[in-house]
Amino acid sequence: MKAFEEVNRALEDEELQLALGKASLSSQLKVEEVLRSRPELAELAKEVREIKKRSIARLDELIEQAMNSLRAVKATPHFAEGAERAREIVGKLVGSGKLVVLSKSMAAAEVGLREHLQSLGNEVWETDLGELLVQLEGSKPMHTITPAVHMTRRRAMELLRKAGARVEGESIEAAVRAAREFLREKIVRAHVGITGANALAADTGALVTVENESNIRLVSGAPPLHIAIVPVDKIVPTLMDAVKVAMVQAAYAGLYPPTYINIVAGPSSTADIERTRVYGAQGPVEQHVVLLDNGRLAARGGPFEEQLLCVRCGRCQYECPVWVHTANHWGGPVYGGPMGLAWTAITHDELEAGKLSFLCLGCGRCDEACPVSIPISRMARELRRRALTLGKP
Ligand code: SF4
């Protein structure tokens, strides 16, 4: 089977094993330290679980409210039932011959947005450093937060130089500096900026994002057209709730305090446009928000519903004894590792997820690590049971 062949290749890759061992240990130590010194964050995580549970229970109503709030701040909401519709909406908005910059978005990857926009004749660049390296390598992200976790420094340098970035020296700092210069030039010239969101507040239409590279604020704030692609499970009732979700994601990703939390509610006002004209930058005069369903609404009430509480912190991956040897080679097309099982079933193909679930050891470390207490290993067992007993998962 293709997926297991990929896993076997990963197990034989010594460089990958070394990189994953180092990254998981360093991430575990960081998160432990954050949670030890800030016990209030574990309390906040419990609160976020309740916020998200209540949100999922009244999701139809929140979608409606979010769409109205987006209109009120002069953004244009769209609803995409599936990946094809999302590609169609964004494709029409972007057109062809444009320079498009993207910030890391699993939803964009889920619908194959970059490839679609490229096929329409656009120049498209990922602006998160790890995601850019993955784009240049032509591979897939290997972790939710650290997509290029598998890559050595030598390989990263090689890819950046090949793409035309001026890397002076062999240090990580030199590579980061070169990538920043390379990307900022593109962001300044870009016609379109596409982001995801950590959360969308239904009461205000505000998008909340958390980051440590400052690329998201540039991608959403510099090009004249900003498009956000937001899975519906990320809608929460209030702006305060949305900020709490972002804080918990950052803490459990080991990025606490977060370097930047951005709140964007609609495109720039006319006054801002005048001001930015004076200073040369353009700023978004148009904002579109694509709410992506792609199996999420149908997952409510089913055995994988609790995956909709996920804040995409990647904690379960770094804690998993299988993932630390395979990375996202154990996973579906986009989502990998423990969280990837139910996400693959919800958004892609339950049969594929069912097959992948046979690699789960059932140790339950992911359940304990998850900030919002998703019963990940129980869902893996359910995927397996359905695959075996129903003939079709
Ligand atoms: S399942 Fe839990 S631990 Fe894993 S990414 Fe989602 S929120 Fe984080």
CSV table of C-alpha atoms and ligand atoms in Angstrom, one decimal:
chain,number,residue,atom,x,y,z
A,1,MET,CA,0.0,0.0,0.0
A,2,LYS,CA,1.3,3.4,-1.1
A,3,ALA,CA,0.9,5.1,2.3
A,4,PHE,CA,2.8,2.4,4.2
A,5,GLU,CA,5.6,2.4,1.6
A,6,GLU,CA,6.0,6.1,2.3
A,7,VAL,CA,6.1,5.4,6.0
A,8,ASN,CA,8.7,2.7,5.5
A,9,ARG,CA,10.9,5.1,3.4
A,10,ALA,CA,10.6,7.6,6.2
A,11,LEU,CA,11.8,5.1,8.8
A,12,GLU,CA,14.9,4.4,6.7
A,13,ASP,CA,15.7,8.1,6.3
A,14,GLU,CA,18.4,8.7,8.9
A,15,GLU,CA,18.5,12.5,8.4
A,16,LEU,CA,14.7,12.6,8.9
A,17,GLN,CA,14.9,10.5,12.1
A,18,LEU,CA,17.5,12.9,13.5
A,19,ALA,CA,15.6,16.0,12.6
A,20,LEU,CA,12.3,14.7,14.1
A,21,GLY,CA,14.0,13.5,17.3
A,22,LYS,CA,15.5,16.9,17.9
A,23,ALA,CA,12.4,18.9,17.0
A,24,SER,CA,10.0,16.9,19.1
A,25,LEU,CA,12.3,17.0,22.2
A,26,SER,CA,12.8,20.8,21.8
A,27,SER,CA,9.1,21.4,21.3
A,28,GLN,CA,8.1,19.2,24.3
A,29,LEU,CA,10.6,21.1,26.5
A,30,LYS,CA,9.3,24.5,25.3
A,31,VAL,CA,5.7,23.6,25.9
A,32,GLU,CA,6.4,22.1,29.3
A,33,GLU,CA,8.2,25.2,30.4
A,34,VAL,CA,5.4,27.5,29.1
A,35,LEU,CA,2.7,25.5,30.9
A,36,ARG,CA,4.8,25.1,34.1
A,37,SER,CA,5.4,28.9,34.3
A,38,ARG,CA,1.9,29.9,33.2
A,39,PRO,CA,-0.6,27.5,34.8
A,40,GLU,CA,-3.4,29.8,33.8
A,41,LEU,CA,-2.9,28.7,30.1
A,42,ALA,CA,-4.1,25.1,31.0
A,43,GLU,CA,-7.2,26.8,32.5
A,44,LEU,CA,-7.7,28.9,29.3
A,45,ALA,CA,-7.4,25.7,27.2
A,46,LYS,CA,-10.3,24.2,29.2
A,47,GLU,CA,-12.3,27.4,28.6
A,48,VAL,CA,-11.5,27.2,24.9
A,49,ARG,CA,-12.8,23.6,24.7
A,50,GLU,CA,-16.1,24.8,26.2
A,51,ILE,CA,-16.2,27.8,23.8
A,52,LYS,CA,-15.6,25.6,20.8
A,53,LYS,CA,-18.1,22.9,21.9
A,54,ARG,CA,-20.8,25.5,22.3
A,55,SER,CA,-19.9,27.0,18.9
A,56,ILE,CA,-20.1,23.7,17.1
A,57,ALA,CA,-23.5,23.1,18.7
A,58,ARG,CA,-24.9,26.3,17.1
A,59,LEU,CA,-22.7,26.5,14.0
A,60,ASP,CA,-25.5,27.2,11.5
A,61,GLU,CA,-26.5,30.2,13.5
A,62,LEU,CA,-22.9,31.4,13.9
A,63,ILE,CA,-22.2,31.0,10.2
A,64,GLU,CA,-25.2,33.3,9.4
A,65,GLN,CA,-24.1,35.8,12.1
A,66,ALA,CA,-20.5,35.8,10.9
A,67,MET,CA,-21.6,36.5,7.3
A,68,ASN,CA,-23.8,39.4,8.4
A,69,SER,CA,-20.9,40.8,10.6
A,70,LEU,CA,-18.5,40.5,7.7
A,71,ARG,CA,-20.9,42.5,5.5
A,72,ALA,CA,-21.2,45.1,8.2
A,73,VAL,CA,-17.4,45.7,8.1
A,74,LYS,CA,-17.5,45.9,4.3
A,75,ALA,CA,-16.0,42.5,3.7
A,76,THR,CA,-17.6,40.1,1.3
A,77,PRO,CA,-18.5,36.6,2.7
A,78,HIS,CA,-18.7,33.5,0.6
A,79,PHE,CA,-19.7,30.0,1.5
A,80,ALA,CA,-17.9,27.0,-0.1
A,81,GLU,CA,-19.6,23.6,0.4
A,82,GLY,CA,-16.5,21.8,-0.8
A,83,ALA,CA,-12.9,22.2,-2.2
A,84,GLU,CA,-14.0,22.6,-5.8
A,85,ARG,CA,-16.3,25.5,-4.9
A,86,ALA,CA,-13.6,27.2,-2.8
A,87,ARG,CA,-11.2,27.0,-5.7
A,88,GLU,CA,-13.8,28.4,-8.0
A,89,ILE,CA,-14.6,31.3,-5.7
A,90,VAL,CA,-11.0,32.3,-5.2
A,91,GLY,CA,-10.0,31.6,-8.8
A,92,LYS,CA,-12.7,34.1,-10.0
A,93,LEU,CA,-11.6,36.7,-7.5
A,94,VAL,CA,-7.9,36.4,-8.4
A,95,GLY,CA,-8.2,35.8,-12.2
A,96,SER,CA,-4.9,35.3,-14.0
A,97,GLY,CA,-1.5,37.0,-14.5
A,98,LYS,CA,-1.4,38.1,-10.8
A,99,LEU,CA,1.3,38.0,-8.2
A,100,VAL,CA,-0.3,36.2,-5.2
A,101,VAL,CA,1.2,35.8,-1.7
A,102,LEU,CA,0.0,33.2,0.7
A,103,SER,CA,0.4,32.8,4.4
A,104,LYS,CA,0.5,29.3,5.9
A,105,SER,CA,-3.1,27.9,5.7
A,106,MET,CA,-4.0,24.3,6.0
A,107,ALA,CA,-7.4,25.2,4.6
A,108,ALA,CA,-5.8,26.5,1.5
A,109,ALA,CA,-3.7,23.3,1.2
A,110,GLU,CA,-6.9,21.3,1.8
A,111,VAL,CA,-8.5,22.7,-1.3
A,112,GLY,CA,-5.3,22.8,-3.4
A,113,LEU,CA,-5.4,26.5,-3.7
A,114,ARG,CA,-1.8,27.3,-4.6
A,115,GLU,CA,-1.7,24.7,-7.4
A,116,HIS,CA,-5.1,25.9,-8.7
A,117,LEU,CA,-4.1,29.6,-8.8
A,118,GLN,CA,-0.8,28.6,-10.5
A,119,SER,CA,-2.8,26.6,-13.1
A,120,LEU,CA,-4.7,29.8,-13.9
A,121,GLY,CA,-1.5,31.5,-14.8
A,122,ASN,CA,-0.7,33.3,-11.5
A,123,GLU,CA,2.7,33.6,-9.8
A,124,VAL,CA,2.0,32.3,-6.2
A,125,TRP,CA,4.4,32.4,-3.3
A,126,GLU,CA,4.1,30.9,0.2
A,127,THR,CA,5.4,33.5,2.7
A,128,ASP,CA,5.9,31.4,5.9
A,129,LEU,CA,9.5,30.4,5.8
A,130,GLY,CA,8.8,26.7,6.4
A,131,GLU,CA,6.0,26.6,3.9
A,132,LEU,CA,8.2,28.4,1.3
A,133,LEU,CA,10.8,25.7,1.7
A,134,VAL,CA,8.2,23.0,1.2
A,135,GLN,CA,6.9,24.8,-1.9
A,136,LEU,CA,10.5,25.1,-3.3
A,137,GLU,CA,11.1,21.4,-2.5
A,138,GLY,CA,7.7,20.4,-4.1
A,139,SER,CA,6.9,18.2,-1.0
A,140,LYS,CA,4.1,18.4,1.5
A,141,PRO,CA,4.1,20.1,5.0
A,142,MET,CA,5.4,17.7,7.6
A,143,HIS,CA,3.9,19.3,10.7
A,144,THR,CA,1.0,21.6,11.4
A,145,ILE,CA,3.2,24.5,12.8
A,146,THR,CA,6.6,23.6,11.6
A,147,PRO,CA,6.1,22.4,8.0
A,148,ALA,CA,9.8,22.1,7.1
A,149,VAL,CA,10.7,20.2,10.3
A,150,HIS,CA,12.2,17.4,8.1
A,151,MET,CA,14.6,19.7,6.3
A,152,THR,CA,18.3,20.1,7.1
A,153,ARG,CA,19.9,23.5,7.1
A,154,ARG,CA,22.0,22.5,4.1
A,155,ARG,CA,18.9,21.5,2.1
A,156,ALA,CA,17.1,24.8,3.0
A,157,MET,CA,20.1,26.9,1.9
A,158,GLU,CA,20.3,25.0,-1.4
A,159,LEU,CA,16.6,25.5,-2.1
A,160,LEU,CA,16.7,29.2,-1.2
A,161,ARG,CA,19.7,29.9,-3.4
A,162,LYS,CA,18.2,27.9,-6.3
A,163,ALA,CA,15.1,30.2,-6.0
A,164,GLY,CA,17.2,33.3,-6.3
A,165,ALA,CA,17.4,34.4,-2.6
A,166,ARG,CA,20.8,36.0,-1.7
A,167,VAL,CA,22.0,33.8,1.2
A,168,GLU,CA,25.3,35.2,2.4
A,169,GLY,CA,26.9,32.7,4.8
A,170,GLU,CA,25.8,29.4,6.1
A,171,SER,CA,24.0,30.3,9.4
A,172,ILE,CA,20.3,30.0,10.0
A,173,GLU,CA,20.2,33.8,10.5
A,174,ALA,CA,21.6,34.3,7.0
A,175,ALA,CA,19.0,32.0,5.5
A,176,VAL,CA,16.2,33.7,7.4
A,177,ARG,CA,17.4,37.2,6.4
A,178,ALA,CA,17.7,36.1,2.7
A,179,ALA,CA,14.2,34.6,2.7
A,180,ARG,CA,12.8,37.7,4.3
A,181,GLU,CA,14.3,39.9,1.6
A,182,PHE,CA,13.2,37.6,-1.1
A,183,LEU,CA,9.6,37.4,0.2
A,184,ARG,CA,9.1,41.0,1.2
A,185,GLU,CA,9.9,42.2,-2.3
A,186,LYS,CA,7.1,39.9,-3.5
A,187,ILE,CA,4.7,41.0,-0.8
A,188,VAL,CA,5.2,44.7,-1.6
A,189,ARG,CA,4.4,44.0,-5.3
A,190,ALA,CA,1.6,41.5,-4.8
A,191,HIS,CA,-1.9,42.0,-6.2
A,192,VAL,CA,-3.5,39.5,-3.8
A,193,GLY,CA,-2.8,38.3,-0.3
A,194,ILE,CA,-4.4,35.1,0.9
A,195,THR,CA,-4.4,34.1,4.6
A,196,GLY,CA,-6.2,31.6,6.8
A,197,ALA,CA,-7.3,32.5,10.3
A,198,ASN,CA,-7.0,31.0,13.8
A,199,ALA,CA,-10.5,32.0,14.5
A,200,LEU,CA,-13.3,34.2,13.1
A,201,ALA,CA,-15.5,36.1,15.5
A,202,ALA,CA,-19.2,35.9,14.6
A,203,ASP,CA,-20.1,39.0,16.5
A,204,THR,CA,-17.7,41.4,14.6
A,205,GLY,CA,-16.5,39.6,11.5
A,206,ALA,CA,-13.0,39.9,12.9
A,207,LEU,CA,-10.3,37.5,11.8
A,208,VAL,CA,-7.7,36.6,14.4
A,209,THR,CA,-4.3,35.2,13.4
A,210,VAL,CA,-1.3,34.4,15.5
A,211,GLU,CA,2.2,34.2,14.2
A,212,ASN,CA,5.9,34.8,14.8
A,213,GLU,CA,7.3,35.8,11.4
A,214,SER,CA,5.1,38.9,10.7
A,215,ASN,CA,4.3,37.6,7.3
A,216,ILE,CA,0.6,37.2,8.0
A,217,ARG,CA,0.2,40.9,8.9
A,218,LEU,CA,2.0,41.8,5.7
A,219,VAL,CA,0.0,39.4,3.5
A,220,SER,CA,-3.3,40.6,4.9
A,221,GLY,CA,-2.3,44.3,5.2
A,222,ALA,CA,-0.3,45.2,2.1
A,223,PRO,CA,-1.8,43.9,-1.2
A,224,PRO,CA,-5.0,45.6,-2.4
A,225,LEU,CA,-7.1,42.4,-2.3
A,226,HIS,CA,-7.1,40.3,0.8
A,227,ILE,CA,-8.8,36.9,0.7
A,228,ALA,CA,-9.1,34.7,3.8
A,229,ILE,CA,-10.1,31.1,3.7
A,230,VAL,CA,-11.6,30.0,7.0
A,231,PRO,CA,-12.9,26.5,7.8
A,232,VAL,CA,-16.3,26.9,9.5
A,233,ASP,CA,-15.1,25.1,12.7
A,234,LYS,CA,-13.0,28.2,13.4
A,235,ILE,CA,-16.1,30.4,13.9
A,236,VAL,CA,-16.6,31.3,17.6
A,237,PRO,CA,-19.2,33.7,19.1
A,238,THR,CA,-17.1,36.7,20.1
A,239,LEU,CA,-13.8,38.5,19.4
A,240,MET,CA,-12.7,37.8,22.9
A,241,ASP,CA,-13.3,34.0,22.3
A,242,ALA,CA,-11.3,34.2,19.1
A,243,VAL,CA,-8.3,35.8,20.8
A,244,LYS,CA,-8.5,33.0,23.5
A,245,VAL,CA,-8.4,30.4,20.8
A,246,ALA,CA,-5.2,32.0,19.3
A,247,MET,CA,-3.6,32.2,22.7
A,248,VAL,CA,-4.1,28.5,23.4
A,249,GLN,CA,-2.9,27.5,20.0
A,250,ALA,CA,0.3,29.6,20.5
A,251,ALA,CA,0.9,28.2,24.0
A,252,TYR,CA,0.5,24.5,23.0
A,253,ALA,CA,2.7,25.1,19.9
A,254,GLY,CA,5.4,26.3,22.3
A,255,LEU,CA,5.3,29.8,20.8
A,256,TYR,CA,4.4,31.7,24.0
A,257,PRO,CA,4.2,34.7,24.3
A,258,PRO,CA,3.2,34.9,20.6
A,259,THR,CA,5.2,37.5,18.7
A,260,TYR,CA,2.1,38.8,16.9
A,261,ILE,CA,-1.6,38.5,17.3
A,262,ASN,CA,-3.4,40.2,14.4
A,263,ILE,CA,-7.1,41.3,14.3
A,264,VAL,CA,-8.4,42.2,10.9
A,265,ALA,CA,-12.0,43.4,10.6
A,266,GLY,CA,-12.8,44.3,7.0
A,267,PRO,CA,-10.6,46.1,4.4
A,268,SER,CA,-8.9,49.4,5.1
A,269,SER,CA,-11.1,52.4,5.6
A,270,THR,CA,-11.0,55.2,3.0
A,271,ALA,CA,-9.0,57.3,5.3
A,272,ASP,CA,-6.4,54.5,5.6
A,273,ILE,CA,-6.3,54.2,1.8
A,274,GLU,CA,-5.5,57.9,1.5
A,275,ARG,CA,-2.8,57.6,4.1
A,276,THR,CA,-1.2,54.6,2.6
A,277,ARG,CA,-1.2,56.3,-0.8
A,278,VAL,CA,0.9,59.0,0.7
A,279,TYR,CA,3.4,56.5,2.1
A,280,GLY,CA,3.4,54.3,-1.1
A,281,ALA,CA,1.9,51.1,0.3
A,282,GLN,CA,-1.5,50.1,-1.0
A,283,GLY,CA,-3.3,48.2,1.7
A,284,PRO,CA,-6.4,46.1,1.1
A,285,VAL,CA,-9.3,48.0,-0.4
A,286,GLU,CA,-11.3,44.8,-0.8
A,287,GLN,CA,-11.6,41.8,1.5
A,288,HIS,CA,-13.3,38.5,0.8
A,289,VAL,CA,-13.8,35.7,3.4
A,290,VAL,CA,-14.4,32.2,2.1
A,291,LEU,CA,-16.1,30.0,4.8
A,292,LEU,CA,-15.1,26.5,4.0
A,293,ASP,CA,-17.4,23.5,5.0
A,294,ASN,CA,-15.9,20.5,3.2
A,295,GLY,CA,-17.4,17.8,5.4
A,296,ARG,CA,-17.4,19.7,8.7
A,297,LEU,CA,-21.1,20.4,9.0
A,298,ALA,CA,-21.8,16.7,8.2
A,299,ALA,CA,-19.4,15.6,10.8
A,300,ARG,CA,-21.5,17.0,13.6
A,301,GLY,CA,-23.3,14.3,15.6
A,302,GLY,CA,-21.0,11.7,14.2
A,303,PRO,CA,-18.1,9.7,15.8
A,304,PHE,CA,-15.5,12.3,14.7
A,305,GLU,CA,-17.3,15.5,15.7
A,306,GLU,CA,-14.9,16.3,18.5
A,307,GLN,CA,-12.1,16.8,16.0
A,308,LEU,CA,-13.9,20.0,15.1
A,309,LEU,CA,-12.7,21.4,18.4
A,310,CYS,CA,-9.1,21.3,17.2
A,311,VAL,CA,-7.0,24.5,17.4
A,312,ARG,CA,-4.3,23.1,15.1
A,313,CYS,CA,-1.5,23.4,17.6
A,314,GLY,CA,0.4,20.3,16.4
A,315,ARG,CA,1.0,19.2,20.0
A,316,CYS,CA,-0.4,15.7,19.4
A,317,GLN,CA,2.1,15.2,16.6
A,318,TYR,CA,5.2,16.0,18.6
A,319,GLU,CA,3.9,13.8,21.5
A,320,CYS,CA,3.1,10.8,19.3
A,321,PRO,CA,5.6,7.9,19.3
A,322,VAL,CA,4.6,7.0,15.8
A,323,TRP,CA,4.6,10.5,14.3
A,324,VAL,CA,8.1,11.3,15.7
A,325,HIS,CA,9.5,8.6,13.4
A,326,THR,CA,7.3,9.3,10.4
A,327,ALA,CA,6.2,13.0,10.4
A,328,ASN,CA,3.3,13.6,8.1
A,329,HIS,CA,4.4,10.7,5.8
A,330,TRP,CA,1.9,9.0,8.1
A,331,GLY,CA,-1.1,10.9,7.1
A,332,GLY,CA,-3.6,11.9,4.4
A,333,PRO,CA,-2.8,14.5,1.6
A,334,VAL,CA,-2.8,17.4,4.0
A,335,TYR,CA,-3.4,16.4,7.7
A,336,GLY,CA,-1.0,14.0,9.3
A,337,GLY,CA,-0.3,12.2,12.5
A,338,PRO,CA,-2.9,11.8,15.3
A,339,MET,CA,-4.9,14.8,14.4
A,340,GLY,CA,-4.7,13.9,10.7
A,341,LEU,CA,-6.7,10.7,11.1
A,342,ALA,CA,-10.1,12.3,11.8
A,343,TRP,CA,-9.3,15.4,9.8
A,344,THR,CA,-8.6,13.1,6.8
A,345,ALA,CA,-11.9,11.3,7.4
A,346,ILE,CA,-13.9,14.5,7.6
A,347,THR,CA,-12.3,16.5,4.8
A,348,HIS,CA,-11.0,13.9,2.4
A,349,ASP,CA,-11.7,10.1,2.6
A,350,GLU,CA,-12.7,8.0,5.5
A,351,LEU,CA,-11.4,4.8,3.9
A,352,GLU,CA,-7.9,6.3,3.6
A,353,ALA,CA,-8.1,7.5,7.2
A,354,GLY,CA,-9.3,4.0,8.3
A,355,LYS,CA,-6.3,2.4,6.8
A,356,LEU,CA,-3.9,4.9,8.3
A,357,SER,CA,-5.5,4.4,11.8
A,358,PHE,CA,-3.9,0.9,11.9
A,359,LEU,CA,-0.5,2.5,12.6
A,360,CYS,CA,-1.9,4.1,15.8
A,361,LEU,CA,-0.4,2.3,18.9
A,362,GLY,CA,-3.4,3.4,21.1
A,363,CYS,CA,-1.0,4.7,23.8
A,364,GLY,CA,-3.2,7.8,24.4
A,365,ARG,CA,-0.4,10.3,24.7
A,366,CYS,CA,-2.1,12.5,22.1
A,367,ASP,CA,-5.3,12.5,24.2
A,368,GLU,CA,-3.4,13.7,27.2
A,369,ALA,CA,-1.4,16.3,25.3
A,370,CYS,CA,-4.3,17.9,23.4
A,371,PRO,CA,-5.3,21.3,24.9
A,372,VAL,CA,-8.9,20.8,24.1
A,373,SER,CA,-9.1,17.1,25.2
A,374,ILE,CA,-10.0,15.6,21.9
A,375,PRO,CA,-10.3,11.8,22.3
A,376,ILE,CA,-7.9,11.2,19.4
A,377,SER,CA,-7.0,7.6,20.1
A,378,ARG,CA,-10.7,6.6,20.7
A,379,MET,CA,-11.5,8.1,17.2
A,380,ALA,CA,-8.5,6.1,15.7
A,381,ARG,CA,-10.1,2.9,17.2
A,382,GLU,CA,-13.5,3.9,15.8
A,383,LEU,CA,-11.9,4.4,12.3
A,384,ARG,CA,-10.3,1.0,12.6
A,385,ARG,CA,-13.5,-0.7,13.8
A,386,ARG,CA,-15.5,0.8,10.9
A,387,ALA,CA,-12.9,-0.2,8.4
A,388,LEU,CA,-13.0,-3.8,9.7
A,389,THR,CA,-16.7,-4.4,10.6
A,390,LEU,CA,-18.6,-2.4,8.0
A,391,GLY,CA,-16.5,-3.4,5.0
A,392,LYS,CA,-16.5,0.3,4.2
A,393,PRO,CA,-15.3,2.7,6.9
B,1,SF4,S1,-5.9,17.4,17.9
B,1,SF4,FE1,-5.5,18.6,19.8
B,1,SF4,S2,-3.3,18.5,20.0
B,1,SF4,FE2,-3.7,17.8,17.9
B,1,SF4,S3,-3.5,19.7,16.7
B,1,SF4,FE3,-5.7,19.5,17.3
B,1,SF4,S4,-5.8,20.7,19.2
B,1,SF4,FE4,-3.7,20.4,18.9
